[in-house]
Every structure is written in structure tokens, then in C-alpha cells.
Amino acid sequence: MSAEYATFGLAPAMRAGGLLAGGDYQVHREFVDFVVDGCPLLFRVSDLDAVSPLASDVPPAIFTAQVRGLLLETEAPLPAGRYIVYGCPECADLACGAVTAVIERDGEDFIWRDFAWQTDEHADLELNGYHGIGPFRFRGAEYRTALAALLDGGSPDTRRRVLLIGARVALLARLAAALRTIGIGADIAQDTDGVPADELRSYDAVVFGRSAGAGQRDAVRRALAAAGVDVPCVDGFAPAVPLLVAQTEHALDRSPREQRRLTDLTAAGDAAEVEVTSSCRVRLTAYRVDRFSRVHCQDLFDGVLEPGRHRVPLDPKAVKGEAFVVARAAGTVLVAAVGR
């Protein structure tokens, strides 16, 4: 089969979890994404909320089996030599839909072709094929080296963990419960006095509640520095659990800027500006704190945006006084305070 060579690589990626309207939630997932010609392959399959089979929270034996399958060392899991490239981030059930492709060898090269959306064992390329994607021809040495590195190093870290600091235990307890629900470990403390350095090194972020004073925050930062811990410290914007979850997810996103769907969010006056790297569905939500410290939530925008910088009008009532905006796209969440 003739096809121009494409470069093949792997990169850590994240599907941000969060609390949604009506009490629903989506799970936080860490996975390894495929990078083709320098761009995440996931970005090429429109606005898809999905993860690769190389997820960090699958058992090591299954993770290894997935890698060996991509190396064609085992039988294809679907008929006609088809492999799952991206699946449902909640349950990984084929019935929910998955992006599949034929993976085959041609001499030393590996070829990915005939990408399709599939909900049962057989793919209908005419009806559900991704006709603008591939085929991709990868040099065998580059392809094998990238995937073999996963076997040598094992699966990625399986779980994120954050430390919550503050005096309002009830709020932090609700935040911890929400984070655990979506798959992020969370512990609560008033300070880090007496916490061993090894314990501090187990955290991927620190979240300060609004009740944590300046001196308390400085002391925690000094303890982290003394332990050689370089993690984001998040100043909680408001006593709203969904907003704090979004801030936490934002802090946990360590992917390179060029591999994110959303790269910037600002909000001031009557508009928010969001920068998009690939066509995707973007949702904007406002959180406002009134003079009685009550939090109000309002959806502002939900639609598909093309690559570039976009200006989205803000409802003045939704951002009156102290307010914040959350932007979500598949795999990315950004949070910004509304400036005046």
C-alpha cells in the first residue's frame, strides 16, 4: 500500500473530570495519546470525548496486552484486523462507540488505515468511516521504539492525588468527596506541620480553601520547597465545589500547550475570550458569588468553535460582582476570574 511516511510518537494526555449539571459527573482519566506528525491523533477525529486504550488506570497486565496488540504481537480484538484507537472514557464499552482502525505491517513499516466509528463488531466504512484521516505509514523502528518504551517503563502513574488546605472542613470534605468520585485522590489538612517530606512528594497539587490565611499558605509553600516538591498551588476562587474541581483539573493538566484543545481563557467586562487549537465543542459556565457569599451558576455558551481566538459575550447578570468563568472542551478545562 502506498502512503507517505508520517512520524509516530506518544504523549501523556488527560481527560478532565468534573461535576456537571443535574448531579452528573465525568471521570478524570490519564492516558497516553498517539501523536502523528506532531499533532495528537485525537484532535483529528472531530470533537470526541474519548481516551486511548493506553490508560493509566487499567491493570498492568491489560496495559501490556494493549501495547503488544498495537505492535501486532497478538490477534486483533475485532474482525478484519481492526483495533480500538479511542474508546469511551467512562466504561470502555464498544457499544458506547469507539474509533477503530486496521493496523497492519508492510515490510518493516506499520500502517494505520480505514479509520471508522464503530458500535459493534463490524465497521461500516461507507456510513461511519473517517474518510479524511489516514492512511498513515510509520517507520517500523520509530513505531516499535515508542511503544516498547511503555513496556520497559510500565504503565503511567495510575492516580493523581491532591492536598486540600483550609479551616472550613465541611467545604473541603465535599470537595474531597467530589474529587474522589471522579478519580482523584484527596486529603485534607489545616497545615503541613509534621508531614514527612516523602508524604508531601506524593501530591500532584495543593488546593487552598478561601479560609486559608496568607501566613498559612506561605508556610505550606515553604514546607513544599524544603521537601523539594514542585507542584501547583491553587488558590480556591469561591466556595463552589464544581468550580474548585475545575481549578484542580486545570492545575493537574501537565500536557504541553500545543497538545491542548484550549490554550487560553480571559474574561473581563462584557466578554470572555477563549483560544482554541482544533475544532471542538466548548462550554462556558459562570460562577458568581453574591454579597451573602452564595454561589450562583449559569451556562453561558455551548457550541463548536474553530481554531483561533474567539470572543464570547457575557450575560452581565451572570458575572455581576465577584465572578469566574470555566471553559471546557474534550480533555481540557480552564478557569479565569472575571476582571473589571
CSV table of C-alpha atoms in Angstrom, one decimal:
chain,number,residue,atom,x,y,z
A,1,MET,CA,0.0,0.0,0.0
A,2,SER,CA,1.4,3.4,-0.9
A,3,ALA,CA,1.2,6.2,1.7
A,4,GLU,CA,3.6,9.0,2.6
A,5,TYR,CA,5.6,8.4,5.8
A,6,ALA,CA,4.2,10.0,9.0
A,7,THR,CA,6.0,10.4,12.3
A,8,PHE,CA,4.7,8.4,15.2
A,9,GLY,CA,5.0,9.4,18.9
A,10,LEU,CA,3.3,9.1,22.2
A,11,ALA,CA,2.5,11.8,24.8
A,12,PRO,CA,0.7,11.9,28.1
A,13,ALA,CA,-2.8,13.2,27.9
A,14,MET,CA,-5.7,13.8,30.3
A,15,ARG,CA,-9.5,13.7,30.0
A,16,ALA,CA,-10.5,16.2,32.6
A,17,GLY,CA,-13.2,15.1,35.1
A,18,GLY,CA,-15.8,17.4,36.5
A,19,LEU,CA,-19.2,17.9,38.2
A,20,LEU,CA,-21.9,18.5,35.6
A,21,ALA,CA,-25.4,19.9,35.8
A,22,GLY,CA,-28.1,17.7,37.5
A,23,GLY,CA,-25.6,15.9,39.7
A,24,ASP,CA,-23.8,14.1,36.9
A,25,TYR,CA,-20.1,13.8,36.7
A,26,GLN,CA,-17.4,12.8,34.3
A,27,VAL,CA,-14.4,10.7,35.4
A,28,HIS,CA,-10.8,12.0,35.4
A,29,ARG,CA,-8.7,9.8,33.1
A,30,GLU,CA,-4.9,9.8,32.4
A,31,PHE,CA,-3.8,8.1,29.2
A,32,VAL,CA,-1.1,8.0,26.6
A,33,ASP,CA,-2.2,9.6,23.3
A,34,PHE,CA,-0.9,8.9,19.8
A,35,VAL,CA,1.0,11.8,18.2
A,36,VAL,CA,1.0,11.7,14.4
A,37,ASP,CA,3.2,14.3,12.6
A,38,GLY,CA,3.5,16.3,15.8
A,39,CYS,CA,-0.3,16.5,16.4
A,40,PRO,CA,-2.4,14.4,18.8
A,41,LEU,CA,-4.4,12.0,16.7
A,42,LEU,CA,-7.4,12.6,18.9
A,43,PHE,CA,-7.7,16.1,17.5
A,44,ARG,CA,-8.2,14.8,14.0
A,45,VAL,CA,-11.4,12.9,14.9
A,46,SER,CA,-13.6,16.0,15.5
A,47,ASP,CA,-14.9,16.8,18.9
A,48,LEU,CA,-14.6,13.3,20.6
A,49,ASP,CA,-14.7,12.7,24.3
A,50,ALA,CA,-12.5,9.6,24.4
A,51,VAL,CA,-9.3,8.0,25.7
A,52,SER,CA,-6.8,5.7,24.1
A,53,PRO,CA,-6.5,2.1,25.2
A,54,LEU,CA,-3.3,3.1,26.9
A,55,ALA,CA,-5.0,4.4,30.1
A,56,SER,CA,-3.1,4.7,33.3
A,57,ASP,CA,-5.8,3.2,35.5
A,58,VAL,CA,-6.1,-0.2,33.7
A,59,PRO,CA,-4.4,-3.2,35.3
A,60,PRO,CA,-0.7,-3.6,34.3
A,61,ALA,CA,-1.4,-6.9,32.5
A,62,ILE,CA,-4.1,-5.3,30.4
A,63,PHE,CA,-2.0,-2.2,29.6
A,64,THR,CA,0.8,-4.5,28.5
A,65,ALA,CA,-1.6,-6.5,26.3
A,66,GLN,CA,-2.8,-3.3,24.7
A,67,VAL,CA,0.7,-2.3,23.8
A,68,ARG,CA,1.6,-5.7,22.4
A,69,GLY,CA,-1.6,-5.6,20.3
A,70,LEU,CA,-0.5,-2.3,18.7
A,71,LEU,CA,2.8,-4.0,18.0
A,72,LEU,CA,0.8,-6.8,16.2
A,73,GLU,CA,2.2,-9.4,18.6
A,74,THR,CA,-1.3,-10.6,19.4
A,75,GLU,CA,-4.5,-11.2,17.5
A,76,ALA,CA,-6.7,-8.2,16.6
A,77,PRO,CA,-9.6,-7.8,19.1
A,78,LEU,CA,-12.1,-7.1,16.3
A,79,PRO,CA,-12.7,-8.7,12.9
A,80,ALA,CA,-10.8,-7.7,9.8
A,81,GLY,CA,-7.7,-6.8,11.8
A,82,ARG,CA,-9.3,-3.8,13.5
A,83,TYR,CA,-8.0,-2.3,16.7
A,84,ILE,CA,-9.6,0.2,19.1
A,85,VAL,CA,-7.8,3.5,18.9
A,86,TYR,CA,-10.1,5.6,21.1
A,87,GLY,CA,-12.9,4.4,23.4
A,88,CYS,CA,-15.5,5.6,25.9
A,89,PRO,CA,-13.7,7.3,28.9
A,90,GLU,CA,-16.4,6.1,31.3
A,91,CYS,CA,-16.8,2.4,30.6
A,92,ALA,CA,-14.7,1.4,27.5
A,93,ASP,CA,-17.7,-0.5,26.2
A,94,LEU,CA,-17.7,-0.8,22.4
A,95,ALA,CA,-21.5,-0.3,22.5
A,96,CYS,CA,-20.8,3.3,23.5
A,97,GLY,CA,-18.8,3.8,20.3
A,98,ALA,CA,-15.1,3.7,19.5
A,99,VAL,CA,-12.7,4.9,16.9
A,100,THR,CA,-11.1,1.8,15.3
A,101,ALA,CA,-8.6,1.3,12.5
A,102,VAL,CA,-6.9,-1.5,10.7
A,103,ILE,CA,-3.3,-1.9,11.8
A,104,GLU,CA,-1.0,-4.0,9.6
A,105,ARG,CA,2.6,-4.5,8.6
A,106,ASP,CA,4.0,-3.7,5.2
A,107,GLY,CA,7.6,-5.0,5.3
A,108,GLU,CA,9.2,-3.2,8.2
A,109,ASP,CA,6.6,-0.4,8.2
A,110,PHE,CA,3.4,-0.2,10.2
A,111,ILE,CA,0.2,1.1,8.6
A,112,TRP,CA,-2.9,2.5,10.2
A,113,ARG,CA,-5.8,2.8,7.8
A,114,ASP,CA,-9.6,2.7,7.3
A,115,PHE,CA,-10.5,4.7,10.5
A,116,ALA,CA,-14.1,4.3,11.5
A,117,TRP,CA,-16.6,4.9,14.2
A,118,GLN,CA,-17.8,1.5,15.4
A,119,THR,CA,-20.5,0.4,17.9
A,120,ASP,CA,-20.5,-3.3,17.3
A,121,GLU,CA,-18.1,-6.0,16.0
A,122,HIS,CA,-18.3,-4.9,12.3
A,123,ALA,CA,-17.4,-1.5,10.9
A,124,ASP,CA,-19.3,0.2,8.1
A,125,LEU,CA,-16.7,2.3,6.3
A,126,GLU,CA,-19.1,3.8,3.9
A,127,LEU,CA,-21.5,5.0,6.6
A,128,ASN,CA,-19.2,5.6,9.5
A,129,GLY,CA,-15.7,5.9,8.1
A,130,TYR,CA,-13.4,8.8,8.8
A,131,HIS,CA,-12.6,9.4,5.2
A,132,GLY,CA,-10.3,12.3,5.7
A,133,ILE,CA,-7.9,10.5,8.2
A,134,GLY,CA,-5.0,8.4,7.0
A,135,PRO,CA,-3.8,6.1,5.9
A,136,PHE,CA,-0.6,6.6,8.0
A,137,ARG,CA,2.6,4.8,7.2
A,138,PHE,CA,5.0,4.7,10.2
A,139,ARG,CA,8.7,3.6,10.0
A,140,GLY,CA,9.0,0.4,11.9
A,141,ALA,CA,11.9,1.3,14.1
A,142,GLU,CA,10.3,4.6,15.3
A,143,TYR,CA,7.0,2.9,15.9
A,144,ARG,CA,8.4,0.0,17.8
A,145,THR,CA,10.8,2.2,19.9
A,146,ALA,CA,7.9,4.4,21.0
A,147,LEU,CA,5.7,1.6,22.1
A,148,ALA,CA,8.4,-0.6,23.5
A,149,ALA,CA,9.4,2.2,25.9
A,150,LEU,CA,6.0,1.8,27.5
A,151,LEU,CA,6.8,-1.9,28.1
A,152,ASP,CA,10.1,-1.0,29.6
A,153,GLY,CA,8.7,1.7,31.9
A,154,GLY,CA,5.4,0.1,32.6
A,155,SER,CA,2.1,1.9,32.6
A,156,PRO,CA,2.0,5.6,33.6
A,157,ASP,CA,1.2,6.7,37.2
A,158,THR,CA,-2.3,5.4,38.0
A,159,ARG,CA,-3.8,8.1,40.1
A,160,ARG,CA,-3.5,11.8,40.9
A,161,ARG,CA,-3.5,13.0,44.4
A,162,VAL,CA,-4.1,16.5,45.8
A,163,LEU,CA,-3.8,18.0,49.3
A,164,LEU,CA,-6.6,20.4,50.4
A,165,ILE,CA,-5.6,23.1,53.0
A,166,GLY,CA,-8.1,25.2,55.0
A,167,ALA,CA,-10.2,25.6,58.1
A,168,ARG,CA,-13.7,25.1,56.5
A,169,VAL,CA,-13.6,21.4,56.9
A,170,ALA,CA,-17.2,20.9,55.6
A,171,LEU,CA,-16.5,22.5,52.3
A,172,LEU,CA,-13.2,20.7,51.9
A,173,ALA,CA,-14.9,17.4,52.7
A,174,ARG,CA,-17.4,18.0,49.9
A,175,LEU,CA,-14.6,18.9,47.6
A,176,ALA,CA,-12.6,15.8,48.6
A,177,ALA,CA,-15.6,13.6,48.0
A,178,ALA,CA,-16.2,15.1,44.6
A,179,LEU,CA,-12.6,14.7,43.6
A,180,ARG,CA,-12.6,11.0,44.7
A,181,THR,CA,-15.8,10.4,42.8
A,182,ILE,CA,-14.2,11.5,39.5
A,183,GLY,CA,-11.0,9.5,40.3
A,184,ILE,CA,-8.6,12.0,42.0
A,185,GLY,CA,-7.3,11.2,45.5
A,186,ALA,CA,-7.7,14.0,48.0
A,187,ASP,CA,-6.5,14.5,51.6
A,188,ILE,CA,-7.5,17.4,54.0
A,189,ALA,CA,-5.2,19.2,56.4
A,190,GLN,CA,-5.1,22.6,58.2
A,191,ASP,CA,-1.3,22.8,57.6
A,192,THR,CA,1.7,20.7,56.7
A,193,ASP,CA,3.4,20.8,60.1
A,194,GLY,CA,5.0,17.5,60.9
A,195,VAL,CA,4.1,16.0,57.5
A,196,PRO,CA,7.1,13.9,56.2
A,197,ALA,CA,8.8,15.0,53.0
A,198,ASP,CA,8.0,11.7,51.4
A,199,GLU,CA,4.3,12.2,52.1
A,200,LEU,CA,4.4,15.7,50.5
A,201,ARG,CA,6.1,14.3,47.4
A,202,SER,CA,3.1,12.0,46.8
A,203,TYR,CA,0.8,15.0,46.0
A,204,ASP,CA,0.4,16.4,42.5
A,205,ALA,CA,-1.2,19.7,43.6
A,206,VAL,CA,-2.2,21.7,46.6
A,207,VAL,CA,-5.5,23.5,46.8
A,208,PHE,CA,-6.1,26.3,49.4
A,209,GLY,CA,-9.6,26.9,50.5
A,210,ARG,CA,-10.6,30.6,50.9
A,211,SER,CA,-10.4,30.1,54.7
A,212,ALA,CA,-6.6,29.5,54.5
A,213,GLY,CA,-4.8,32.7,55.5
A,214,ALA,CA,-1.7,34.2,53.8
A,215,GLY,CA,0.6,33.1,56.6
A,216,GLN,CA,-0.8,29.5,56.4
A,217,ARG,CA,-0.3,29.4,52.6
A,218,ASP,CA,3.3,30.7,52.9
A,219,ALA,CA,4.1,28.1,55.5
A,220,VAL,CA,2.8,25.3,53.2
A,221,ARG,CA,4.8,26.6,50.3
A,222,ARG,CA,7.9,26.7,52.4
A,223,ALA,CA,7.3,23.1,53.5
A,224,LEU,CA,6.9,22.0,49.9
A,225,ALA,CA,10.1,23.8,48.9
A,226,ALA,CA,12.0,22.2,51.8
A,227,ALA,CA,10.8,18.8,50.6
A,228,GLY,CA,11.9,19.5,47.1
A,229,VAL,CA,8.3,19.4,45.9
A,230,ASP,CA,7.4,21.5,42.8
A,231,VAL,CA,3.6,21.2,42.3
A,232,PRO,CA,0.9,23.8,41.5
A,233,CYS,CA,-0.6,25.6,44.5
A,234,VAL,CA,-4.2,26.6,43.7
A,235,ASP,CA,-5.9,29.5,45.5
A,236,GLY,CA,-9.6,28.4,45.6
A,237,PHE,CA,-11.7,31.1,44.0
A,238,ALA,CA,-15.0,30.6,45.7
A,239,PRO,CA,-16.9,28.1,48.0
A,240,ALA,CA,-18.3,26.3,45.0
A,241,VAL,CA,-17.3,22.6,44.7
A,242,PRO,CA,-17.7,22.4,40.8
A,243,LEU,CA,-15.6,25.5,40.4
A,244,LEU,CA,-12.9,24.2,42.8
A,245,VAL,CA,-12.9,20.8,40.9
A,246,ALA,CA,-12.4,22.7,37.7
A,247,GLN,CA,-9.5,24.6,39.2
A,248,THR,CA,-8.0,21.4,40.4
A,249,GLU,CA,-8.3,19.8,37.0
A,250,HIS,CA,-6.7,22.8,35.4
A,251,ALA,CA,-3.7,22.5,37.8
A,252,LEU,CA,-3.3,18.8,37.1
A,253,ASP,CA,-3.1,19.3,33.3
A,254,ARG,CA,0.7,18.9,32.6
A,255,SER,CA,0.3,18.3,28.8
A,256,PRO,CA,2.3,20.6,26.5
A,257,ARG,CA,0.4,23.7,25.4
A,258,GLU,CA,0.3,22.6,21.8
A,259,GLN,CA,-1.4,19.4,22.7
A,260,ARG,CA,-4.4,21.0,24.4
A,261,ARG,CA,-7.6,22.0,22.7
A,262,LEU,CA,-8.0,25.1,24.8
A,263,THR,CA,-4.8,27.2,25.5
A,264,ASP,CA,-6.1,30.5,26.9
A,265,LEU,CA,-9.1,32.0,28.7
A,266,THR,CA,-9.6,35.6,29.8
A,267,ALA,CA,-12.8,37.3,31.0
A,268,ALA,CA,-13.4,41.0,31.5
A,269,GLY,CA,-16.3,43.3,31.3
A,270,ASP,CA,-18.9,42.0,28.9
A,271,ALA,CA,-17.0,39.2,27.2
A,272,ALA,CA,-14.7,36.2,27.6
A,273,GLU,CA,-12.0,35.3,25.1
A,274,VAL,CA,-11.0,31.7,24.5
A,275,GLU,CA,-8.2,30.3,22.3
A,276,VAL,CA,-8.9,27.0,20.5
A,277,THR,CA,-6.3,24.9,18.8
A,278,SER,CA,-8.6,22.5,17.0
A,279,SER,CA,-12.3,22.4,16.1
A,280,CYS,CA,-14.2,21.3,19.2
A,281,ARG,CA,-17.2,21.8,21.3
A,282,VAL,CA,-16.6,24.5,24.0
A,283,ARG,CA,-18.8,25.1,27.0
A,284,LEU,CA,-18.6,28.2,29.2
A,285,THR,CA,-20.1,28.4,32.6
A,286,ALA,CA,-20.1,31.4,35.0
A,287,TYR,CA,-20.0,31.2,38.8
A,288,ARG,CA,-21.0,34.3,40.8
A,289,VAL,CA,-20.6,35.0,44.5
A,290,ASP,CA,-23.3,37.4,45.9
A,291,ARG,CA,-23.0,39.6,48.9
A,292,PHE,CA,-24.3,36.9,51.1
A,293,SER,CA,-21.5,34.5,49.9
A,294,ARG,CA,-24.0,32.4,48.0
A,295,VAL,CA,-22.8,31.0,44.7
A,296,HIS,CA,-24.8,31.2,41.5
A,297,CYS,CA,-24.1,29.1,38.4
A,298,GLN,CA,-25.2,29.9,34.8
A,299,ASP,CA,-24.3,28.3,31.5
A,300,LEU,CA,-23.1,31.0,29.1
A,301,PHE,CA,-22.2,29.2,25.8
A,302,ASP,CA,-22.2,25.7,24.3
A,303,GLY,CA,-21.1,25.3,20.7
A,304,VAL,CA,-18.5,24.3,18.3
A,305,LEU,CA,-15.6,26.7,17.8
A,306,GLU,CA,-13.0,26.6,15.0
A,307,PRO,CA,-9.2,27.0,15.7
A,308,GLY,CA,-8.3,30.6,16.7
A,309,ARG,CA,-9.3,33.1,19.3
A,310,HIS,CA,-13.0,33.7,20.0
A,311,ARG,CA,-14.9,36.4,21.8
A,312,VAL,CA,-18.0,35.2,23.7
A,313,PRO,CA,-20.4,37.8,25.1
A,314,LEU,CA,-21.1,37.5,28.9
A,315,ASP,CA,-24.5,38.0,30.5
A,316,PRO,CA,-24.0,41.0,32.8
A,317,LYS,CA,-26.3,39.4,35.5
A,318,ALA,CA,-24.2,36.1,35.4
A,319,VAL,CA,-20.9,37.9,36.2
A,320,LYS,CA,-22.1,40.7,38.4
A,321,GLY,CA,-19.7,41.3,41.3
A,322,GLU,CA,-17.2,38.6,42.1
A,323,ALA,CA,-17.4,36.1,39.3
A,324,PHE,CA,-15.5,33.4,37.5
A,325,VAL,CA,-15.7,31.6,34.1
A,326,VAL,CA,-15.0,27.9,33.4
A,327,ALA,CA,-14.3,26.8,29.8
A,328,ARG,CA,-14.5,23.1,29.0
A,329,ALA,CA,-13.6,21.1,25.9
A,330,ALA,CA,-12.8,17.5,25.4
A,331,GLY,CA,-9.8,16.8,27.6
A,332,THR,CA,-9.2,20.4,28.7
A,333,VAL,CA,-10.6,22.8,31.3
A,334,LEU,CA,-9.6,26.4,32.0
A,335,VAL,CA,-10.7,28.8,34.8
A,336,ALA,CA,-10.4,32.5,34.9
A,337,ALA,CA,-11.6,35.3,37.2
A,338,VAL,CA,-13.8,38.0,35.6
A,339,GLY,CA,-11.8,41.3,35.6
A,340,ARG,CA,-13.4,44.7,35.8
